[in-house]
Amino acid sequence: MQLTGEQIIENDIITHFSGVAVQQQGVDVRLDRLFRLDDEEIGRVPESGKTSIPKTFEIKPDDNLFVLPVGYYEVMLAEGCNIPANAAMKFQTRSSLVRCGALVHSGQFDAGFK
């Protein structure tokens, strides 16, 4: 079952949100910081066989505008979360972002994640 924006807020699942962010089908989130992943490390399998996180480089906006070449990015959000034991969370790309050519891919955030 998908919760409405109001239900998400009422259950304190999203923290530090902006009041205008509450939507019918969820809660819009805001960008806090943006990092580009090192292209040379994307998809590299370390010799140890363990998962490794690629190096990142922070990207600063120019006059509040990001011009991003094709690539992989890590986003730090202004909001936080507090997922209850009976729920999970997944980000969905808003249609306005898709129309601009941006796709957001997210794994599932499990119950209890903060």
Short mmCIF file of C-alpha atoms in Angstrom, two decimals:
data_model
loop_
_atom_site.label_atom_id
_atom_site.label_comp_id
_atom_site.label_asym_id
_atom_site.label_seq_id
_atom_site.Cartn_x
_atom_site.Cartn_y
_atom_site.Cartn_z
CA MET A 1 0.00 0.00 0.00
CA GLN A 2 1.29 3.46 -0.86
CA LEU A 3 0.84 6.15 1.78
CA THR A 4 -0.37 9.63 0.92
CA GLY A 5 1.82 12.64 1.64
CA GLU A 6 -0.34 13.46 4.68
CA GLN A 7 0.02 9.91 6.05
CA ILE A 8 3.80 10.05 5.59
CA ILE A 9 3.98 13.28 7.60
CA GLU A 10 1.46 12.16 10.24
CA ASN A 11 3.59 9.06 10.89
CA ASP A 12 6.86 11.10 11.09
CA ILE A 13 8.40 9.06 8.27
CA ILE A 14 9.96 12.12 6.58
CA THR A 15 11.74 14.64 8.81
CA HIS A 16 12.89 18.24 8.21
CA PHE A 17 10.41 18.65 5.34
CA SER A 18 9.04 21.83 3.83
CA GLY A 19 5.26 22.28 4.25
CA VAL A 20 4.79 22.90 0.53
CA ALA A 21 6.47 19.56 -0.20
CA VAL A 22 3.50 17.47 0.96
CA GLN A 23 1.79 16.15 -2.17
CA GLN A 24 -1.15 13.86 -2.78
CA GLN A 25 1.03 10.81 -3.51
CA GLY A 26 4.09 11.55 -1.37
CA VAL A 27 6.50 14.20 -0.18
CA ASP A 28 8.83 16.15 -2.47
CA VAL A 29 12.43 16.27 -1.30
CA ARG A 30 15.05 19.00 -1.68
CA LEU A 31 18.66 18.80 -2.83
CA ASP A 32 21.19 19.65 -0.13
CA ARG A 33 24.49 18.58 -1.75
CA LEU A 34 25.44 16.91 -5.04
CA PHE A 35 28.38 14.63 -5.83
CA ARG A 36 29.58 13.15 -9.12
CA LEU A 37 30.87 9.60 -8.99
CA ASP A 38 34.32 8.96 -10.46
CA ASP A 39 33.69 7.54 -13.96
CA GLU A 40 36.79 5.31 -13.78
CA GLU A 41 35.43 3.49 -10.73
CA ILE A 42 31.86 2.88 -11.91
CA GLY A 43 31.23 -0.86 -12.22
CA ARG A 44 34.75 -1.77 -11.07
CA VAL A 45 34.88 -5.00 -9.08
CA PRO A 46 37.55 -4.79 -6.38
CA GLU A 47 40.07 -7.61 -6.13
CA SER A 48 38.92 -8.34 -2.57
CA GLY A 49 35.46 -9.22 -3.91
CA LYS A 50 33.85 -6.84 -1.42
CA THR A 51 31.58 -3.99 -2.43
CA SER A 52 33.43 -0.72 -2.82
CA ILE A 53 31.97 2.74 -3.01
CA PRO A 54 33.37 4.89 -5.85
CA LYS A 55 35.18 8.13 -5.10
CA THR A 56 32.97 11.18 -5.37
CA PHE A 57 33.56 14.84 -6.13
CA GLU A 58 31.22 17.53 -4.79
CA ILE A 59 29.60 19.73 -7.43
CA LYS A 60 28.71 23.32 -6.52
CA PRO A 61 25.95 25.21 -8.34
CA ASP A 62 26.68 28.26 -10.43
CA ASP A 63 24.06 30.90 -9.48
CA ASN A 64 21.80 28.13 -8.04
CA LEU A 65 21.99 26.23 -11.33
CA PHE A 66 23.54 22.82 -11.89
CA VAL A 67 24.64 21.96 -15.43
CA LEU A 68 25.32 18.24 -15.35
CA PRO A 69 26.93 16.15 -18.06
CA VAL A 70 25.69 12.59 -18.51
CA GLY A 71 26.96 10.52 -15.64
CA TYR A 72 26.26 9.07 -12.23
CA TYR A 73 25.61 11.27 -9.23
CA GLU A 74 25.02 10.89 -5.52
CA VAL A 75 22.48 13.23 -3.98
CA MET A 76 22.33 14.32 -0.36
CA LEU A 77 18.85 15.48 0.59
CA ALA A 78 17.75 18.17 3.04
CA GLU A 79 15.14 15.80 4.49
CA GLY A 80 15.70 12.79 6.67
CA CYS A 81 13.61 9.69 7.28
CA ASN A 82 12.44 7.45 10.07
CA ILE A 83 10.92 4.35 8.48
CA PRO A 84 8.70 2.36 10.84
CA ALA A 85 8.96 -1.40 11.36
CA ASN A 86 5.92 -2.10 9.15
CA ALA A 87 6.98 -0.05 6.10
CA ALA A 88 9.63 0.40 3.42
CA MET A 89 10.45 3.42 1.25
CA LYS A 90 11.41 3.90 -2.38
CA PHE A 91 12.00 7.12 -4.29
CA GLN A 92 9.97 7.76 -7.43
CA THR A 93 11.03 10.22 -10.10
CA ARG A 94 8.52 13.05 -10.54
CA SER A 95 7.24 13.48 -14.09
CA SER A 96 8.58 17.07 -14.16
CA LEU A 97 12.12 15.68 -13.73
CA VAL A 98 11.59 13.04 -16.41
CA ARG A 99 10.49 15.74 -18.86
CA CYS A 100 13.83 17.46 -18.18
CA GLY A 101 15.74 14.25 -18.93
CA ALA A 102 16.57 13.34 -15.33
CA LEU A 103 15.96 9.86 -13.94
CA VAL A 104 16.33 8.96 -10.28
CA HIS A 105 17.11 5.35 -9.42
CA SER A 106 16.74 4.21 -5.86
CA GLY A 107 16.97 0.98 -4.00
CA GLN A 108 14.49 0.10 -1.31
CA PHE A 109 15.00 1.61 2.13
CA ASP A 110 14.10 -1.07 4.67
CA ALA A 111 12.01 -0.93 7.81
CA GLY A 112 13.86 0.75 10.67
CA PHE A 113 16.14 2.81 8.39
CA LYS A 114 16.91 6.31 9.67
#
